[in-house]
Amino acid sequence: MKVIAVNGSPRKEGNTYHALMGVGRQLQENGIAFEILHIGNQAVRGCLACGTCAKNRDEKCTITTDPLNEWIQQLKAADGIILASPVYYAGIAGTMKCFLDRAFYVAGANGGLFRQKVAAAVVAVRRTGGSSTFDSLNHYLTYAEMILATSNYWNITHGRAPGEVLQDGEGVQIMDVLGRNMAWLLKMREQTKVLLPGPEPVKKVFTSFIR
Protein backbone atom coordinates (compact mmCIF):
# COMPACT_ATOMS: atom_id res chain seq x y z
CA MET A 1 0.00 0.00 0.00
CA LYS A 2 1.07 3.55 -0.65
CA VAL A 3 0.16 7.04 0.56
CA ILE A 4 0.94 10.16 -1.44
CA ALA A 5 1.05 13.45 0.42
CA VAL A 6 0.57 16.62 -1.63
CA ASN A 7 2.75 19.41 -0.27
CA GLY A 8 1.21 22.74 -1.26
CA SER A 9 3.96 24.87 0.26
CA PRO A 10 6.39 26.74 -1.98
CA ARG A 11 9.11 25.70 0.46
CA LYS A 12 10.38 22.20 -0.19
CA GLU A 13 11.32 21.56 3.44
CA GLY A 14 9.27 24.12 5.34
CA ASN A 15 6.87 23.44 8.19
CA THR A 16 4.31 21.75 5.94
CA TYR A 17 6.99 19.25 4.94
CA HIS A 18 7.98 18.58 8.57
CA ALA A 19 4.34 18.03 9.53
CA LEU A 20 3.95 15.53 6.69
CA MET A 21 7.09 13.69 7.67
CA GLY A 22 5.62 13.15 11.14
CA VAL A 23 2.65 11.39 9.55
CA GLY A 24 4.85 9.58 7.06
CA ARG A 25 7.12 8.07 9.69
CA GLN A 26 4.19 6.35 11.35
CA LEU A 27 2.91 5.07 8.01
CA GLN A 28 6.32 3.67 7.12
CA GLU A 29 6.67 2.02 10.53
CA ASN A 30 3.42 0.24 9.69
CA GLY A 31 4.79 -1.03 6.38
CA ILE A 32 3.04 1.51 4.17
CA ALA A 33 5.02 3.31 1.46
CA PHE A 34 5.00 7.10 1.74
CA GLU A 35 5.84 9.75 -0.83
CA ILE A 36 5.61 13.55 -0.81
CA LEU A 37 4.47 15.15 -4.05
CA HIS A 38 5.76 18.72 -3.90
CA ILE A 39 3.52 20.91 -6.05
CA GLY A 40 3.67 24.20 -4.14
CA ASN A 41 6.74 25.45 -6.01
CA GLN A 42 5.22 24.82 -9.45
CA ALA A 43 3.41 27.22 -11.80
CA VAL A 44 -0.10 25.78 -11.63
CA ARG A 45 -2.93 27.84 -13.09
CA GLY A 46 -6.54 27.76 -11.96
CA CYS A 47 -9.50 25.95 -13.49
CA LEU A 48 -10.89 27.46 -16.70
CA ALA A 49 -14.41 26.14 -15.99
CA CYS A 50 -14.44 24.88 -19.59
CA GLY A 51 -16.01 21.51 -18.75
CA THR A 52 -13.73 19.68 -21.19
CA CYS A 53 -12.75 17.05 -18.60
CA ALA A 54 -16.43 16.15 -18.13
CA LYS A 55 -17.00 16.07 -21.88
CA ASN A 56 -13.96 13.97 -22.80
CA ARG A 57 -13.86 11.79 -19.68
CA ASP A 58 -10.25 10.86 -20.39
CA GLU A 59 -9.02 11.60 -16.85
CA LYS A 60 -7.26 14.71 -18.12
CA CYS A 61 -7.46 18.46 -17.69
CA THR A 62 -7.39 20.42 -20.93
CA ILE A 63 -4.57 22.60 -19.56
CA THR A 64 -1.22 20.99 -20.40
CA THR A 65 1.24 23.71 -19.34
CA ASP A 66 1.85 22.02 -15.97
CA PRO A 67 2.20 18.41 -14.73
CA LEU A 68 -1.33 18.19 -13.27
CA ASN A 69 -2.42 15.28 -15.47
CA GLU A 70 0.62 13.30 -14.38
CA TRP A 71 -0.12 14.11 -10.74
CA ILE A 72 -3.73 12.96 -11.09
CA GLN A 73 -2.56 9.52 -12.25
CA GLN A 74 -0.15 9.29 -9.31
CA LEU A 75 -2.97 10.05 -6.89
CA LYS A 76 -5.30 7.63 -8.66
CA ALA A 77 -2.77 4.82 -8.16
CA ALA A 78 -2.31 5.56 -4.45
CA ASP A 79 -4.25 3.88 -1.64
CA GLY A 80 -4.23 6.99 0.51
CA ILE A 81 -3.92 10.73 -0.07
CA ILE A 82 -2.91 13.56 2.26
CA LEU A 83 -3.57 17.19 1.32
CA ALA A 84 -1.24 19.61 3.09
CA SER A 85 -1.07 23.39 2.90
CA PRO A 86 0.51 26.30 4.69
CA VAL A 87 -1.82 29.15 5.62
CA TYR A 88 -1.70 32.44 3.71
CA TYR A 89 -4.29 35.05 4.63
CA ALA A 90 -6.28 32.49 6.63
CA GLY A 91 -6.74 30.14 3.67
CA ILE A 92 -5.23 27.53 1.37
CA ALA A 93 -2.06 28.63 -0.42
CA GLY A 94 -2.85 29.82 -3.96
CA THR A 95 -0.97 27.19 -5.96
CA MET A 96 -2.47 24.44 -3.84
CA LYS A 97 -5.97 25.83 -4.40
CA CYS A 98 -5.45 25.84 -8.17
CA PHE A 99 -4.21 22.25 -8.03
CA LEU A 100 -7.14 21.09 -5.92
CA ASP A 101 -9.83 22.73 -8.03
CA ARG A 102 -8.57 21.11 -11.21
CA ALA A 103 -7.51 17.72 -9.85
CA PHE A 104 -10.75 17.10 -7.98
CA TYR A 105 -12.87 18.42 -10.85
CA VAL A 106 -11.20 15.93 -13.21
CA ALA A 107 -11.51 13.13 -10.64
CA GLY A 108 -15.20 13.79 -10.12
CA ALA A 109 -15.94 14.13 -13.83
CA ASN A 110 -14.39 10.73 -14.47
CA GLY A 111 -16.39 8.55 -12.11
CA GLY A 112 -14.67 9.48 -8.85
CA LEU A 113 -11.00 8.64 -9.24
CA PHE A 114 -10.29 9.24 -5.54
CA ARG A 115 -13.50 7.71 -4.22
CA GLN A 116 -13.14 5.49 -1.10
CA LYS A 117 -9.42 6.15 -0.75
CA VAL A 118 -8.23 6.89 2.78
CA ALA A 119 -7.45 10.58 3.12
CA ALA A 120 -6.47 13.35 5.51
CA ALA A 121 -5.82 17.08 5.52
CA VAL A 122 -2.81 18.68 7.23
CA VAL A 123 -2.19 22.36 7.92
CA ALA A 124 0.89 24.34 8.99
CA VAL A 125 0.21 27.83 10.32
CA ARG A 126 2.05 30.58 12.15
CA ARG A 127 -0.81 31.97 14.22
CA THR A 128 -4.37 31.99 12.89
CA GLY A 129 -6.42 30.65 9.98
CA GLY A 130 -5.52 27.03 10.65
CA SER A 131 -9.07 25.86 11.32
CA SER A 132 -10.56 27.57 8.27
CA THR A 133 -7.84 26.14 6.02
CA PHE A 134 -8.28 22.66 7.52
CA ASP A 135 -12.01 22.93 6.91
CA SER A 136 -11.47 24.03 3.30
CA LEU A 137 -9.16 21.11 2.55
CA ASN A 138 -11.68 18.69 4.00
CA HIS A 139 -14.31 20.04 1.60
CA TYR A 140 -12.44 18.36 -1.26
CA LEU A 141 -12.06 15.06 0.58
CA THR A 142 -15.66 14.78 1.69
CA TYR A 143 -17.07 15.80 -1.71
CA ALA A 144 -14.96 13.06 -3.30
CA GLU A 145 -16.44 10.39 -0.96
CA MET A 146 -13.09 9.64 0.63
CA ILE A 147 -12.55 7.91 3.98
CA LEU A 148 -11.22 10.46 6.47
CA ALA A 149 -8.43 9.58 8.88
CA THR A 150 -8.45 11.62 12.08
CA SER A 151 -6.18 12.39 15.01
CA ASN A 152 -6.72 13.40 18.65
CA TYR A 153 -7.18 17.07 17.65
CA TRP A 154 -7.51 18.98 14.39
CA ASN A 155 -4.57 18.26 12.07
CA ILE A 156 -2.93 21.65 12.54
CA THR A 157 0.59 22.42 13.67
CA HIS A 158 2.16 25.78 14.49
CA GLY A 159 5.45 27.42 13.57
CA ARG A 160 6.89 30.24 11.47
CA ALA A 161 10.50 29.53 10.46
CA PRO A 162 11.13 26.16 8.76
CA GLY A 163 11.32 23.43 11.38
CA GLU A 164 9.63 25.37 14.17
CA VAL A 165 6.64 23.03 14.07
CA LEU A 166 8.90 20.41 15.64
CA GLN A 167 8.81 22.53 18.81
CA ASP A 168 5.01 22.30 18.91
CA GLY A 169 4.72 19.24 21.13
CA GLU A 170 0.98 18.87 20.68
CA GLY A 171 1.30 19.34 16.92
CA VAL A 172 3.97 16.65 16.73
CA GLN A 173 1.71 14.24 18.60
CA ILE A 174 -1.26 15.10 16.36
CA MET A 175 0.74 14.09 13.28
CA ASP A 176 1.98 10.89 14.94
CA VAL A 177 -1.55 9.86 15.92
CA LEU A 178 -2.84 10.77 12.46
CA GLY A 179 -0.22 8.53 10.87
CA ARG A 180 -1.11 5.58 13.10
CA ASN A 181 -4.85 6.01 12.56
CA MET A 182 -4.38 6.34 8.81
CA ALA A 183 -2.28 3.17 8.73
CA TRP A 184 -4.99 1.32 10.65
CA LEU A 185 -7.72 2.49 8.26
CA LEU A 186 -5.66 1.51 5.22
CA LYS A 187 -5.01 -1.96 6.61
CA MET A 188 -8.63 -2.43 7.61
CA ARG A 189 -9.82 -1.33 4.17
CA GLU A 190 -7.34 -3.66 2.46
CA GLN A 191 -8.34 -6.67 4.54
CA THR A 192 -12.09 -6.17 4.19
CA LYS A 193 -12.50 -4.93 0.61
CA VAL A 194 -13.22 -8.44 -0.72
CA LEU A 195 -15.56 -9.50 2.10
CA LEU A 196 -17.26 -6.11 2.32
CA PRO A 197 -17.16 -4.19 -0.96
CA GLY A 198 -17.90 -0.50 -0.80
CA PRO A 199 -21.22 0.92 -2.00
CA GLU A 200 -21.55 1.46 -5.72
CA PRO A 201 -21.28 5.05 -6.95
CA VAL A 202 -24.50 6.86 -7.79
CA LYS A 203 -25.14 9.43 -10.49
CA LYS A 204 -24.77 12.90 -8.98
CA VAL A 205 -27.96 14.94 -8.68
CA PHE A 206 -27.46 18.66 -9.35
CA THR A 207 -30.10 21.02 -8.00
CA SER A 208 -29.90 24.64 -9.09
CA PHE A 209 -32.01 27.31 -7.42
CA ILE A 210 -31.97 29.80 -10.28
CA ARG A 211 -34.60 29.07 -12.93
PDB file of C-alpha atoms in Angstrom:
ATOM      1  CA  MET A   1       0.000   0.000   0.000  1.00  0.00           C
ATOM      2  CA  LYS A   2       1.074   3.552  -0.648  1.00  0.00           C
ATOM      3  CA  VAL A   3       0.158   7.035   0.556  1.00  0.00           C
ATOM      4  CA  ILE A   4       0.944  10.155  -1.443  1.00  0.00           C
ATOM      5  CA  ALA A   5       1.050  13.454   0.422  1.00  0.00           C
ATOM      6  CA  VAL A   6       0.565  16.617  -1.631  1.00  0.00           C
ATOM      7  CA  ASN A   7       2.745  19.413  -0.272  1.00  0.00           C
ATOM      8  CA  GLY A   8       1.208  22.744  -1.259  1.00  0.00           C
ATOM      9  CA  SER A   9       3.957  24.873   0.264  1.00  0.00           C
ATOM     10  CA  PRO A  10       6.390  26.742  -1.981  1.00  0.00           C
ATOM     11  CA  ARG A  11       9.115  25.701   0.461  1.00  0.00           C
ATOM     12  CA  LYS A  12      10.378  22.198  -0.189  1.00  0.00           C
ATOM     13  CA  GLU A  13      11.321  21.559   3.437  1.00  0.00           C
ATOM     14  CA  GLY A  14       9.272  24.123   5.341  1.00  0.00           C
ATOM     15  CA  ASN A  15       6.871  23.443   8.190  1.00  0.00           C
ATOM     16  CA  THR A  16       4.314  21.754   5.936  1.00  0.00           C
ATOM     17  CA  TYR A  17       6.993  19.246   4.943  1.00  0.00           C
ATOM     18  CA  HIS A  18       7.983  18.584   8.568  1.00  0.00           C
ATOM     19  CA  ALA A  19       4.336  18.032   9.534  1.00  0.00           C
ATOM     20  CA  LEU A  20       3.945  15.528   6.691  1.00  0.00           C
ATOM     21  CA  MET A  21       7.093  13.694   7.674  1.00  0.00           C
ATOM     22  CA  GLY A  22       5.616  13.153  11.145  1.00  0.00           C
ATOM     23  CA  VAL A  23       2.646  11.393   9.555  1.00  0.00           C
ATOM     24  CA  GLY A  24       4.848   9.584   7.063  1.00  0.00           C
ATOM     25  CA  ARG A  25       7.124   8.068   9.687  1.00  0.00           C
ATOM     26  CA  GLN A  26       4.192   6.353  11.350  1.00  0.00           C
ATOM     27  CA  LEU A  27       2.911   5.067   8.006  1.00  0.00           C
ATOM     28  CA  GLN A  28       6.325   3.668   7.116  1.00  0.00           C
ATOM     29  CA  GLU A  29       6.666   2.018  10.526  1.00  0.00           C
ATOM     30  CA  ASN A  30       3.418   0.238   9.689  1.00  0.00           C
ATOM     31  CA  GLY A  31       4.785  -1.031   6.377  1.00  0.00           C
ATOM     32  CA  ILE A  32       3.044   1.515   4.175  1.00  0.00           C
ATOM     33  CA  ALA A  33       5.018   3.313   1.464  1.00  0.00           C
ATOM     34  CA  PHE A  34       4.998   7.098   1.744  1.00  0.00           C
ATOM     35  CA  GLU A  35       5.842   9.754  -0.833  1.00  0.00           C
ATOM     36  CA  ILE A  36       5.614  13.546  -0.812  1.00  0.00           C
ATOM     37  CA  LEU A  37       4.471  15.148  -4.053  1.00  0.00           C
ATOM     38  CA  HIS A  38       5.763  18.718  -3.904  1.00  0.00           C
ATOM     39  CA  ILE A  39       3.517  20.908  -6.047  1.00  0.00           C
ATOM     40  CA  GLY A  40       3.671  24.198  -4.137  1.00  0.00           C
ATOM     41  CA  ASN A  41       6.740  25.447  -6.008  1.00  0.00           C
ATOM     42  CA  GLN A  42       5.223  24.816  -9.453  1.00  0.00           C
ATOM     43  CA  ALA A  43       3.414  27.218 -11.798  1.00  0.00           C
ATOM     44  CA  VAL A  44      -0.100  25.778 -11.628  1.00  0.00           C
ATOM     45  CA  ARG A  45      -2.927  27.841 -13.089  1.00  0.00           C
ATOM     46  CA  GLY A  46      -6.540  27.764 -11.962  1.00  0.00           C
ATOM     47  CA  CYS A  47      -9.501  25.948 -13.491  1.00  0.00           C
ATOM     48  CA  LEU A  48     -10.890  27.461 -16.703  1.00  0.00           C
ATOM     49  CA  ALA A  49     -14.408  26.140 -15.992  1.00  0.00           C
ATOM     50  CA  CYS A  50     -14.444  24.876 -19.593  1.00  0.00           C
ATOM     51  CA  GLY A  51     -16.012  21.511 -18.746  1.00  0.00           C
ATOM     52  CA  THR A  52     -13.735  19.681 -21.186  1.00  0.00           C
ATOM     53  CA  CYS A  53     -12.753  17.053 -18.595  1.00  0.00           C
ATOM     54  CA  ALA A  54     -16.429  16.150 -18.128  1.00  0.00           C
ATOM     55  CA  LYS A  55     -17.000  16.074 -21.878  1.00  0.00           C
ATOM     56  CA  ASN A  56     -13.958  13.968 -22.799  1.00  0.00           C
ATOM     57  CA  ARG A  57     -13.860  11.789 -19.677  1.00  0.00           C
ATOM     58  CA  ASP A  58     -10.254  10.856 -20.388  1.00  0.00           C
ATOM     59  CA  GLU A  59      -9.017  11.597 -16.852  1.00  0.00           C
ATOM     60  CA  LYS A  60      -7.255  14.708 -18.120  1.00  0.00           C
ATOM     61  CA  CYS A  61      -7.464  18.457 -17.689  1.00  0.00           C
ATOM     62  CA  THR A  62      -7.391  20.421 -20.928  1.00  0.00           C
ATOM     63  CA  ILE A  63      -4.566  22.601 -19.557  1.00  0.00           C
ATOM     64  CA  THR A  64      -1.216  20.992 -20.398  1.00  0.00           C
ATOM     65  CA  THR A  65       1.238  23.707 -19.340  1.00  0.00           C
ATOM     66  CA  ASP A  66       1.847  22.024 -15.972  1.00  0.00           C
ATOM     67  CA  PRO A  67       2.200  18.409 -14.730  1.00  0.00           C
ATOM     68  CA  LEU A  68      -1.326  18.191 -13.271  1.00  0.00           C
ATOM     69  CA  ASN A  69      -2.417  15.278 -15.470  1.00  0.00           C
ATOM     70  CA  GLU A  70       0.623  13.295 -14.383  1.00  0.00           C
ATOM     71  CA  TRP A  71      -0.116  14.109 -10.740  1.00  0.00           C
ATOM     72  CA  ILE A  72      -3.726  12.961 -11.095  1.00  0.00           C
ATOM     73  CA  GLN A  73      -2.558   9.523 -12.248  1.00  0.00           C
ATOM     74  CA  GLN A  74      -0.149   9.290  -9.313  1.00  0.00           C
ATOM     75  CA  LEU A  75      -2.971  10.048  -6.892  1.00  0.00           C
ATOM     76  CA  LYS A  76      -5.301   7.626  -8.663  1.00  0.00           C
ATOM     77  CA  ALA A  77      -2.770   4.818  -8.160  1.00  0.00           C
ATOM     78  CA  ALA A  78      -2.308   5.564  -4.448  1.00  0.00           C
ATOM     79  CA  ASP A  79      -4.245   3.884  -1.642  1.00  0.00           C
ATOM     80  CA  GLY A  80      -4.235   6.994   0.505  1.00  0.00           C
ATOM     81  CA  ILE A  81      -3.916  10.734  -0.068  1.00  0.00           C
ATOM     82  CA  ILE A  82      -2.913  13.565   2.259  1.00  0.00           C
ATOM     83  CA  LEU A  83      -3.567  17.187   1.321  1.00  0.00           C
ATOM     84  CA  ALA A  84      -1.238  19.609   3.086  1.00  0.00           C
ATOM     85  CA  SER A  85      -1.068  23.387   2.896  1.00  0.00           C
ATOM     86  CA  PRO A  86       0.513  26.303   4.686  1.00  0.00           C
ATOM     87  CA  VAL A  87      -1.818  29.146   5.622  1.00  0.00           C
ATOM     88  CA  TYR A  88      -1.701  32.436   3.712  1.00  0.00           C
ATOM     89  CA  TYR A  89      -4.294  35.049   4.627  1.00  0.00           C
ATOM     90  CA  ALA A  90      -6.280  32.488   6.632  1.00  0.00           C
ATOM     91  CA  GLY A  91      -6.737  30.144   3.672  1.00  0.00           C
ATOM     92  CA  ILE A  92      -5.235  27.526   1.374  1.00  0.00           C
ATOM     93  CA  ALA A  93      -2.063  28.625  -0.421  1.00  0.00           C
ATOM     94  CA  GLY A  94      -2.849  29.822  -3.964  1.00  0.00           C
ATOM     95  CA  THR A  95      -0.967  27.191  -5.960  1.00  0.00           C
ATOM     96  CA  MET A  96      -2.472  24.440  -3.838  1.00  0.00           C
ATOM     97  CA  LYS A  97      -5.970  25.825  -4.395  1.00  0.00           C
ATOM     98  CA  CYS A  98      -5.453  25.836  -8.175  1.00  0.00           C
ATOM     99  CA  PHE A  99      -4.209  22.250  -8.026  1.00  0.00           C
ATOM    100  CA  LEU A 100      -7.142  21.089  -5.915  1.00  0.00           C
ATOM    101  CA  ASP A 101      -9.830  22.729  -8.033  1.00  0.00           C
ATOM    102  CA  ARG A 102      -8.575  21.113 -11.214  1.00  0.00           C
ATOM    103  CA  ALA A 103      -7.514  17.721  -9.848  1.00  0.00           C
ATOM    104  CA  PHE A 104     -10.753  17.102  -7.981  1.00  0.00           C
ATOM    105  CA  TYR A 105     -12.869  18.416 -10.855  1.00  0.00           C
ATOM    106  CA  VAL A 106     -11.201  15.925 -13.213  1.00  0.00           C
ATOM    107  CA  ALA A 107     -11.509  13.133 -10.636  1.00  0.00           C
ATOM    108  CA  GLY A 108     -15.203  13.791 -10.117  1.00  0.00           C
ATOM    109  CA  ALA A 109     -15.944  14.128 -13.830  1.00  0.00           C
ATOM    110  CA  ASN A 110     -14.391  10.726 -14.466  1.00  0.00           C
ATOM    111  CA  GLY A 111     -16.392   8.549 -12.113  1.00  0.00           C
ATOM    112  CA  GLY A 112     -14.674   9.475  -8.846  1.00  0.00           C
ATOM    113  CA  LEU A 113     -10.997   8.639  -9.240  1.00  0.00           C
ATOM    114  CA  PHE A 114     -10.292   9.242  -5.539  1.00  0.00           C
ATOM    115  CA  ARG A 115     -13.504   7.713  -4.217  1.00  0.00           C
ATOM    116  CA  GLN A 116     -13.144   5.485  -1.099  1.00  0.00           C
ATOM    117  CA  LYS A 117      -9.422   6.150  -0.755  1.00  0.00           C
ATOM    118  CA  VAL A 118      -8.225   6.887   2.781  1.00  0.00           C
ATOM    119  CA  ALA A 119      -7.447  10.579   3.118  1.00  0.00           C
ATOM    120  CA  ALA A 120      -6.474  13.347   5.508  1.00  0.00           C
ATOM    121  CA  ALA A 121      -5.816  17.082   5.523  1.00  0.00           C
ATOM    122  CA  VAL A 122      -2.807  18.678   7.229  1.00  0.00           C
ATOM    123  CA  VAL A 123      -2.193  22.363   7.918  1.00  0.00           C
ATOM    124  CA  ALA A 124       0.887  24.337   8.987  1.00  0.00           C
ATOM    125  CA  VAL A 125       0.206  27.830  10.322  1.00  0.00           C
ATOM    126  CA  ARG A 126       2.047  30.583  12.153  1.00  0.00           C
ATOM    127  CA  ARG A 127      -0.810  31.974  14.216  1.00  0.00           C
ATOM    128  CA  THR A 128      -4.375  31.986  12.892  1.00  0.00           C
ATOM    129  CA  GLY A 129      -6.417  30.645   9.983  1.00  0.00           C
ATOM    130  CA  GLY A 130      -5.522  27.032  10.654  1.00  0.00           C
ATOM    131  CA  SER A 131      -9.072  25.856  11.318  1.00  0.00           C
ATOM    132  CA  SER A 132     -10.564  27.566   8.270  1.00  0.00           C
ATOM    133  CA  THR A 133      -7.841  26.139   6.024  1.00  0.00           C
ATOM    134  CA  PHE A 134      -8.276  22.663   7.523  1.00  0.00           C
ATOM    135  CA  ASP A 135     -12.007  22.930   6.909  1.00  0.00           C
ATOM    136  CA  SER A 136     -11.474  24.033   3.297  1.00  0.00           C
ATOM    137  CA  LEU A 137      -9.159  21.114   2.550  1.00  0.00           C
ATOM    138  CA  ASN A 138     -11.677  18.693   3.999  1.00  0.00           C
ATOM    139  CA  HIS A 139     -14.313  20.039   1.601  1.00  0.00           C
ATOM    140  CA  TYR A 140     -12.444  18.361  -1.258  1.00  0.00           C
ATOM    141  CA  LEU A 141     -12.058  15.060   0.577  1.00  0.00           C
ATOM    142  CA  THR A 142     -15.664  14.780   1.692  1.00  0.00           C
ATOM    143  CA  TYR A 143     -17.066  15.801  -1.708  1.00  0.00           C
ATOM    144  CA  ALA A 144     -14.963  13.058  -3.299  1.00  0.00           C
ATOM    145  CA  GLU A 145     -16.445  10.393  -0.964  1.00  0.00           C
ATOM    146  CA  MET A 146     -13.093   9.638   0.628  1.00  0.00           C
ATOM    147  CA  ILE A 147     -12.546   7.905   3.981  1.00  0.00           C
ATOM    148  CA  LEU A 148     -11.223  10.462   6.471  1.00  0.00           C
ATOM    149  CA  ALA A 149      -8.433   9.576   8.877  1.00  0.00           C
ATOM    150  CA  THR A 150      -8.446  11.619  12.080  1.00  0.00           C
ATOM    151  CA  SER A 151      -6.184  12.393  15.007  1.00  0.00           C
ATOM    152  CA  ASN A 152      -6.717  13.401  18.652  1.00  0.00           C
ATOM    153  CA  TYR A 153      -7.184  17.067  17.646  1.00  0.00           C
ATOM    154  CA  TRP A 154      -7.509  18.983  14.388  1.00  0.00           C
ATOM    155  CA  ASN A 155      -4.570  18.260  12.068  1.00  0.00           C
ATOM    156  CA  ILE A 156      -2.928  21.652  12.540  1.00  0.00           C
ATOM    157  CA  THR A 157       0.594  22.424  13.665  1.00  0.00           C
ATOM    158  CA  HIS A 158       2.159  25.781  14.492  1.00  0.00           C
ATOM    159  CA  GLY A 159       5.445  27.424  13.566  1.00  0.00           C
ATOM    160  CA  ARG A 160       6.893  30.241  11.469  1.00  0.00           C
ATOM    161  CA  ALA A 161      10.497  29.529  10.459  1.00  0.00           C
ATOM    162  CA  PRO A 162      11.130  26.161   8.758  1.00  0.00           C
ATOM    163  CA  GLY A 163      11.320  23.429  11.382  1.00  0.00           C
ATOM    164  CA  GLU A 164       9.632  25.374  14.173  1.00  0.00           C
ATOM    165  CA  VAL A 165       6.638  23.025  14.073  1.00  0.00           C
ATOM    166  CA  LEU A 166       8.897  20.413  15.645  1.00  0.00           C
ATOM    167  CA  GLN A 167       8.805  22.535  18.811  1.00  0.00           C
ATOM    168  CA  ASP A 168       5.008  22.297  18.906  1.00  0.00           C
ATOM    169  CA  GLY A 169       4.716  19.242  21.131  1.00  0.00           C
ATOM    170  CA  GLU A 170       0.983  18.865  20.679  1.00  0.00           C
ATOM    171  CA  GLY A 171       1.297  19.342  16.922  1.00  0.00           C
ATOM    172  CA  VAL A 172       3.965  16.649  16.733  1.00  0.00           C
ATOM    173  CA  GLN A 173       1.709  14.237  18.597  1.00  0.00           C
ATOM    174  CA  ILE A 174      -1.256  15.098  16.357  1.00  0.00           C
ATOM    175  CA  MET A 175       0.745  14.092  13.279  1.00  0.00           C
ATOM    176  CA  ASP A 176       1.978  10.894  14.938  1.00  0.00           C
ATOM    177  CA  VAL A 177      -1.552   9.860  15.918  1.00  0.00           C
ATOM    178  CA  LEU A 178      -2.839  10.765  12.459  1.00  0.00           C
ATOM    179  CA  GLY A 179      -0.216   8.526  10.869  1.00  0.00           C
ATOM    180  CA  ARG A 180      -1.106   5.580  13.097  1.00  0.00           C
ATOM    181  CA  ASN A 181      -4.845   6.010  12.559  1.00  0.00           C
ATOM    182  CA  MET A 182      -4.382   6.341   8.808  1.00  0.00           C
ATOM    183  CA  ALA A 183      -2.276   3.170   8.727  1.00  0.00           C
ATOM    184  CA  TRP A 184      -4.994   1.316  10.647  1.00  0.00           C
ATOM    185  CA  LEU A 185      -7.720   2.493   8.262  1.00  0.00           C
ATOM    186  CA  LEU A 186      -5.656   1.508   5.224  1.00  0.00           C
ATOM    187  CA  LYS A 187      -5.012  -1.963   6.607  1.00  0.00           C
ATOM    188  CA  MET A 188      -8.631  -2.431   7.610  1.00  0.00           C
ATOM    189  CA  ARG A 189      -9.824  -1.334   4.168  1.00  0.00           C
ATOM    190  CA  GLU A 190      -7.342  -3.658   2.459  1.00  0.00           C
ATOM    191  CA  GLN A 191      -8.343  -6.673   4.543  1.00  0.00           C
ATOM    192  CA  THR A 192     -12.094  -6.169   4.190  1.00  0.00           C
ATOM    193  CA  LYS A 193     -12.503  -4.934   0.606  1.00  0.00           C
ATOM    194  CA  VAL A 194     -13.218  -8.442  -0.721  1.00  0.00           C
ATOM    195  CA  LEU A 195     -15.555  -9.497   2.104  1.00  0.00           C
ATOM    196  CA  LEU A 196     -17.264  -6.112   2.322  1.00  0.00           C
ATOM    197  CA  PRO A 197     -17.163  -4.191  -0.962  1.00  0.00           C
ATOM    198  CA  GLY A 198     -17.903  -0.501  -0.796  1.00  0.00           C
ATOM    199  CA  PRO A 199     -21.220   0.922  -1.996  1.00  0.00           C
ATOM    200  CA  GLU A 200     -21.546   1.458  -5.716  1.00  0.00           C
ATOM    201  CA  PRO A 201     -21.282   5.053  -6.952  1.00  0.00           C
ATOM    202  CA  VAL A 202     -24.496   6.864  -7.789  1.00  0.00           C
ATOM    203  CA  LYS A 203     -25.138   9.434 -10.489  1.00  0.00           C
ATOM    204  CA  LYS A 204     -24.773  12.899  -8.979  1.00  0.00           C
ATOM    205  CA  VAL A 205     -27.960  14.942  -8.681  1.00  0.00           C
ATOM    206  CA  PHE A 206     -27.462  18.664  -9.346  1.00  0.00           C
ATOM    207  CA  THR A 207     -30.103  21.023  -8.002  1.00  0.00           C
ATOM    208  CA  SER A 208     -29.902  24.643  -9.087  1.00  0.00           C
ATOM    209  CA  PHE A 209     -32.014  27.307  -7.416  1.00  0.00           C
ATOM    210  CA  ILE A 210     -31.966  29.800 -10.277  1.00  0.00           C
ATOM    211  CA  ARG A 211     -34.600  29.072 -12.925  1.00  0.00           C
TER     212      ARG A 211
END
